[in-house]
Tab-separated table of C-alpha atoms in Angstrom:
chain	number	residue	atom	x	y	z
A	1	MET	CA	53.177	-93.081	-133.880
A	2	LYS	CA	56.976	-93.038	-134.065
A	3	ARG	CA	57.361	-89.659	-136.118
A	4	TYR	CA	55.043	-88.120	-133.221
A	5	SER	CA	57.479	-89.325	-130.021
A	6	LYS	CA	60.879	-87.730	-131.876
A	7	PHE	CA	58.943	-84.713	-132.345
A	8	ILE	CA	58.029	-84.943	-128.588
A	9	LEU	CA	61.530	-85.803	-127.483
A	10	ALA	CA	63.329	-83.004	-130.043
A	11	ILE	CA	60.942	-80.437	-127.826
A	12	VAL	CA	62.152	-82.071	-124.482
A	13	VAL	CA	65.808	-82.093	-125.634
A	14	VAL	CA	65.630	-78.094	-126.448
A	15	LEU	CA	63.664	-77.108	-123.683
A	16	GLY	CA	66.017	-79.160	-121.597
A	17	GLY	CA	69.258	-77.375	-123.422
A	18	VAL	CA	67.718	-73.804	-122.781
A	19	TYR	CA	67.042	-74.755	-118.989
A	20	TYR	CA	70.549	-76.167	-118.064
A	21	ARG	CA	72.082	-73.246	-120.421
A	22	ASN	CA	70.589	-70.686	-118.263
A	23	GLU	CA	71.776	-72.950	-115.298
A	24	LEU	CA	75.176	-73.159	-116.463
A	25	ASP	CA	75.298	-69.440	-117.437
A	26	ILE	CA	74.355	-68.271	-114.242
A	27	TYR	CA	76.934	-70.410	-112.447
A	28	LEU	CA	79.562	-69.317	-115.247
A	29	SER	CA	78.834	-65.468	-114.354
A	30	SER	CA	78.834	-66.477	-111.078
A	31	PHE	CA	82.426	-67.613	-111.109
A	32	ILE	CA	84.038	-64.893	-113.335
A	33	ARG	CA	82.651	-62.416	-111.143
A	34	ILE	CA	84.063	-64.125	-108.196
A	35	LEU	CA	87.238	-64.486	-110.291
A	36	TYR	CA	86.832	-60.992	-111.392
A	37	ASN	CA	86.919	-59.300	-107.700
A	38	GLU	CA	89.273	-61.439	-106.163
A	39	ASN	CA	91.673	-60.270	-108.720
A	40	VAL	CA	90.981	-56.729	-108.107
A	41	ASN	CA	91.754	-57.415	-104.581
A	42	ASN	CA	94.789	-58.577	-105.017
A	43	ASN	CA	95.974	-56.018	-107.592
A	44	ASN	CA	95.227	-53.741	-105.398
A	45	VAL	CA	97.230	-55.083	-102.567
A	46	PHE	CA	100.551	-54.722	-102.648
A	47	THR	CA	103.565	-56.548	-101.161
A	48	TYR	CA	106.696	-54.427	-99.926
A	49	ASP	CA	108.672	-55.979	-102.723
A	50	GLU	CA	105.856	-55.353	-105.608
A	51	LEU	CA	105.612	-51.252	-104.435
A	52	ALA	CA	109.621	-51.223	-104.311
A	53	ARG	CA	110.091	-51.673	-107.976
A	54	TYR	CA	107.550	-48.468	-108.748
A	55	ASN	CA	110.731	-46.494	-108.358
A	56	GLY	CA	111.076	-44.554	-111.887
A	57	ILE	CA	113.949	-47.265	-112.722
A	58	GLU	CA	112.252	-50.735	-112.448
A	59	ASN	CA	109.317	-49.100	-113.409
A	60	ALA	CA	108.642	-45.708	-114.776
A	61	LYS	CA	105.703	-45.106	-112.382
A	62	LEU	CA	106.292	-43.583	-109.215
A	63	TYR	CA	104.525	-44.930	-106.363
A	64	LEU	CA	104.863	-44.314	-102.181
A	65	ALA	CA	102.721	-45.295	-99.299
A	66	VAL	CA	101.384	-42.736	-96.277
A	67	LEU	CA	100.193	-44.976	-93.410
A	68	GLY	CA	99.766	-48.087	-95.683
A	69	THR	CA	97.797	-46.289	-98.473
A	70	ILE	CA	99.527	-46.258	-101.979
A	71	TYR	CA	99.807	-43.348	-104.321
A	72	ASP	CA	100.800	-42.410	-107.602
A	73	VAL	CA	102.836	-39.598	-107.400
A	74	THR	CA	104.255	-39.961	-111.064
A	75	LYS	CA	102.999	-36.444	-111.927
A	76	GLY	CA	105.128	-35.162	-109.458
A	77	GLU	CA	107.900	-36.512	-110.619
A	78	LYS	CA	110.254	-33.351	-109.956
A	79	HIS	CA	109.599	-34.052	-106.300
A	80	TYR	CA	109.959	-37.290	-106.113
A	81	ALA	CA	112.035	-38.462	-109.321
A	82	LYS	CA	115.284	-39.824	-108.924
A	83	GLY	CA	117.804	-37.250	-107.556
A	84	ALA	CA	114.653	-34.868	-106.248
A	85	THR	CA	114.715	-33.818	-103.019
A	86	TYR	CA	111.741	-36.317	-101.637
A	87	HIS	CA	112.809	-39.831	-103.770
A	88	TYR	CA	113.783	-40.940	-100.567
A	89	PHE	CA	109.759	-42.034	-100.251
A	90	VAL	CA	109.452	-43.629	-103.348
A	91	GLY	CA	108.954	-47.285	-103.390
A	92	LYS	CA	108.175	-47.608	-99.750
A	93	ASP	CA	105.868	-46.471	-96.861
A	94	GLY	CA	108.216	-43.869	-94.822
A	95	SER	CA	105.567	-42.319	-93.092
A	96	ARG	CA	107.620	-42.003	-90.148
A	97	SER	CA	110.237	-39.788	-91.949
A	98	LEU	CA	107.489	-37.333	-92.720
A	99	ILE	CA	107.783	-36.060	-89.062
A	100	THR	CA	111.556	-37.272	-88.302
A	101	GLY	CA	112.833	-35.712	-91.714
A	102	ASP	CA	115.485	-38.912	-91.308
A	103	PHE	CA	115.082	-39.388	-95.725
A	104	ARG	CA	118.274	-42.261	-94.737
A	105	ASP	CA	115.842	-44.486	-92.554
A	106	GLU	CA	115.839	-47.914	-94.300
A	107	THR	CA	114.840	-49.922	-91.168
A	108	LYS	CA	111.865	-51.980	-90.702
A	109	GLU	CA	110.379	-49.262	-88.311
A	110	LYS	CA	110.525	-46.517	-91.175
A	111	ASP	CA	106.646	-46.592	-90.977
A	112	HIS	CA	106.023	-47.101	-87.511
A	113	VAL	CA	104.357	-44.171	-85.815
A	114	LEU	CA	102.646	-45.388	-82.891
A	115	ASP	CA	105.374	-43.648	-80.424
A	116	LEU	CA	104.994	-40.538	-82.296
A	117	LYS	CA	103.016	-37.235	-80.364
A	118	CYS	CA	99.214	-36.558	-81.079
A	119	SER	CA	100.878	-33.285	-82.717
A	120	ASP	CA	103.004	-35.538	-85.375
A	121	LEU	CA	100.314	-37.670	-85.817
A	122	SER	CA	97.795	-35.144	-86.781
A	123	ALA	CA	100.605	-33.670	-89.319
A	124	LEU	CA	100.749	-37.171	-90.955
A	125	LEU	CA	97.036	-37.511	-91.336
A	126	HIS	CA	97.397	-34.043	-92.865
A	127	TRP	CA	100.508	-35.335	-95.189
A	128	LYS	CA	98.089	-38.269	-96.412
A	129	GLN	CA	95.250	-35.920	-96.625
A	130	THR	CA	97.246	-33.615	-98.923
A	131	PHE	CA	98.702	-36.902	-101.057
A	132	LYS	CA	94.786	-37.911	-101.613
A	133	GLN	CA	94.027	-34.539	-102.870
A	134	LYS	CA	96.671	-34.045	-104.962
A	135	TYR	CA	97.431	-37.803	-106.560
A	136	THR	CA	95.644	-41.162	-107.545
A	137	GLU	CA	94.956	-43.537	-104.628
A	138	ILE	CA	96.521	-46.806	-106.001
A	139	GLY	CA	95.826	-49.666	-103.354
A	140	LEU	CA	96.992	-50.836	-100.134
A	141	LEU	CA	100.479	-51.889	-98.615
A	142	LYS	CA	100.326	-55.615	-97.173
A	143	GLY	CA	102.332	-54.858	-94.068
A	144	ARG	CA	102.071	-53.047	-91.120
A	145	TYR	CA	98.750	-51.428	-91.434
A	146	TYR	CA	96.779	-53.956	-93.934
A	147	ASP	CA	96.412	-57.787	-94.558
A	148	SER	CA	96.695	-59.365	-97.956
A	149	GLN	CA	92.967	-58.972	-98.059
A	150	GLY	CA	93.205	-55.305	-97.382
A	151	ARG	CA	92.031	-55.554	-94.210
A	152	GLU	CA	92.876	-53.556	-91.273
A	153	THR	CA	95.397	-55.043	-88.780
A	154	PRO	CA	95.541	-54.728	-85.325
A	155	TYR	CA	98.178	-52.229	-85.800
A	156	LEU	CA	96.240	-50.075	-87.805
A	157	GLU	CA	93.140	-50.016	-85.611
A	158	ASN	CA	95.257	-49.198	-82.187
A	159	PHE	CA	96.203	-46.278	-84.809
A	160	ASN	CA	92.883	-45.040	-85.097
A	161	ARG	CA	92.124	-45.335	-81.337
A	162	LYS	CA	95.441	-43.480	-80.768
A	163	ILE	CA	94.042	-40.663	-82.858
A	164	GLU	CA	90.449	-40.529	-81.062
A	165	GLN	CA	92.344	-40.798	-77.852
A	166	CYS	CA	94.238	-37.554	-79.199
A	167	LYS	CA	91.148	-35.836	-80.443
A	168	GLU	CA	89.649	-36.287	-76.594
A	169	GLU	CA	93.206	-34.743	-75.084
A	170	LYS	CA	92.741	-31.821	-78.056
A	171	GLU	CA	89.625	-31.219	-76.501
A	172	ILE	CA	90.632	-31.440	-72.644
A	173	ALA	CA	93.324	-28.914	-73.785
A	174	LYS	CA	91.003	-26.647	-75.600
A	175	LYS	CA	88.793	-26.103	-72.246
A	176	LYS	CA	92.060	-25.990	-69.883
A	177	ASN	CA	93.042	-22.896	-72.400
A	178	GLN	CA	89.935	-20.921	-72.017
A	179	GLU	CA	90.020	-21.687	-67.966
A	180	TYR	CA	93.575	-20.971	-67.857
A	181	PRO	CA	94.916	-18.904	-70.828
A	182	PRO	CA	98.674	-19.118	-71.473
A	183	CYS	CA	100.068	-15.809	-70.668
A	184	ASN	CA	102.451	-13.532	-73.373
A	185	ILE	CA	106.176	-13.953	-72.891
A	186	ALA	CA	108.968	-12.006	-73.988
A	187	TRP	CA	112.600	-11.902	-73.502
A	188	SER	CA	115.253	-9.173	-73.919
A	189	GLU	CA	119.155	-9.052	-72.701
A	190	GLU	CA	118.112	-6.071	-70.700
A	191	GLU	CA	115.054	-7.018	-69.015
A	192	GLY	CA	115.472	-11.024	-69.241
A	193	THR	CA	111.994	-12.616	-69.261
A	194	LYS	CA	108.648	-11.162	-68.999
A	195	VAL	CA	105.493	-12.540	-68.871
A	196	TRP	CA	101.936	-11.084	-68.895
A	197	CYS	CA	98.240	-11.220	-69.446
A	198	THR	CA	95.657	-9.439	-71.684
A	199	LYS	CA	92.142	-10.155	-72.499
A	200	ASN	CA	93.866	-11.743	-75.712
A	201	SER	CA	96.798	-13.442	-74.074
A	202	GLY	CA	97.420	-16.925	-75.578
A	203	GLY	CA	95.136	-16.234	-78.498
A	204	ILE	CA	92.169	-16.846	-76.411
A	205	ALA	CA	89.820	-14.194	-76.128
A	206	ARG	CA	87.848	-13.310	-72.816
A	207	SER	CA	86.029	-10.671	-70.829
A	208	TRP	CA	88.540	-11.066	-67.683
A	209	ILE	CA	92.608	-10.245	-67.743
A	210	GLY	CA	93.896	-12.502	-65.315
A	211	VAL	CA	97.129	-12.297	-63.508
A	212	PRO	CA	100.511	-14.833	-64.150
A	213	ARG	CA	100.996	-17.918	-62.393
A	214	GLN	CA	103.098	-20.688	-62.780
A	215	MET	CA	101.358	-24.299	-63.474
A	216	TYR	CA	102.223	-27.391	-62.257
A	217	SER	CA	100.942	-30.134	-64.348
A	218	PRO	CA	101.365	-34.009	-63.385
A	219	GLY	CA	104.561	-35.439	-65.661
A	220	GLU	CA	105.673	-31.913	-66.752
A	221	ASP	CA	109.655	-30.659	-65.460
A	222	THR	CA	108.772	-27.423	-65.674
A	223	PRO	CA	105.612	-25.216	-64.701
A	224	SER	CA	104.009	-23.208	-67.683
A	225	CYS	CA	102.996	-19.843	-67.497
A	226	VAL	CA	99.017	-19.444	-67.313
A	227	CYS	CA	96.751	-16.085	-66.974
A	228	VAL	CA	94.030	-16.805	-63.629
A	229	ASN	CA	91.446	-15.055	-62.756
A	230	THR	CA	91.678	-15.016	-59.065
A	231	GLU	CA	88.193	-14.505	-58.195
A	232	LYS	CA	87.246	-18.261	-59.685
A	233	HIS	CA	89.900	-20.143	-59.133
A	234	HIS	CA	92.537	-21.271	-56.427
A	235	THR	CA	94.428	-24.260	-56.889
A	236	ALA	CA	97.415	-26.271	-55.662
A	237	LEU	CA	98.989	-26.542	-58.625
A	238	LEU	CA	99.483	-22.551	-59.402
A	239	LYS	CA	102.121	-21.005	-57.621
A	240	GLU	CA	102.669	-17.148	-57.840
A	241	TYR	CA	106.067	-15.872	-59.351
A	242	SER	CA	108.750	-14.542	-56.837
A	243	ASN	CA	109.111	-10.971	-56.418
A	244	CYS	CA	105.837	-10.292	-58.188
A	245	VAL	CA	102.933	-8.251	-56.764
A	246	ASN	CA	100.146	-11.143	-56.657
A	247	THR	CA	97.664	-8.818	-58.408
A	248	SER	CA	100.456	-7.472	-61.194
A	249	THR	CA	99.268	-8.434	-64.530
A	250	VAL	CA	102.810	-8.209	-65.540
A	251	CYS	CA	105.880	-10.250	-63.869
A	252	MET	CA	109.768	-10.573	-64.525
A	253	THR	CA	111.185	-13.878	-64.396
A	254	ASN	CA	114.819	-15.009	-64.179
A	255	ILE	CA	113.980	-17.943	-66.805
């Protein structure tokens, strides 16, 4: 009987060990996975000081950030190594200087871009796309665009909203150009400034020619020259050029 009881107890111990081992393996695997993911996230988010070390001097690699995203530009060292034309950008986010051309800006505003024009922001996105295509993306920079967990900051959210606003404004401008195409403009010492309209003036192909008019836009100090289809448009924002027949497709101005 004792021998039988010991046998049963041994089976229970073995089965219990197998069961709890499986449970332990599950918990251990989960812990390792969580720990690994945290390390990956932390390693992919750099502080300003950490990024600054990847300058080709303290660290052989060359890293730079554009709009908070970090790229390894080591293979482009002829452009980014110390003494090269674009070494300024290494070890920092100098997004603003990609537009201003100020390669001596070491202020806290060197990655501030929300006050730039839509065309400048579009150029910045083009720069970022270029880096993405040519170089390896390393991670994110904690600061203006991302927090310590790699999440978007309110600043980046505002940036994205402004990009969408710029796209809308571009569409509005495109429709405006279709309706009021820009004039052709030329200047010479002999004649002064000449404005004229054709079926392709302003790069806008159309079936009508139009006549030059001065368009006054809210917020603009000076008018712009646009070609107007007089059969369809009559607005107070349009003004005829002085000393020019109102049906002429060519006008001379004193500007």
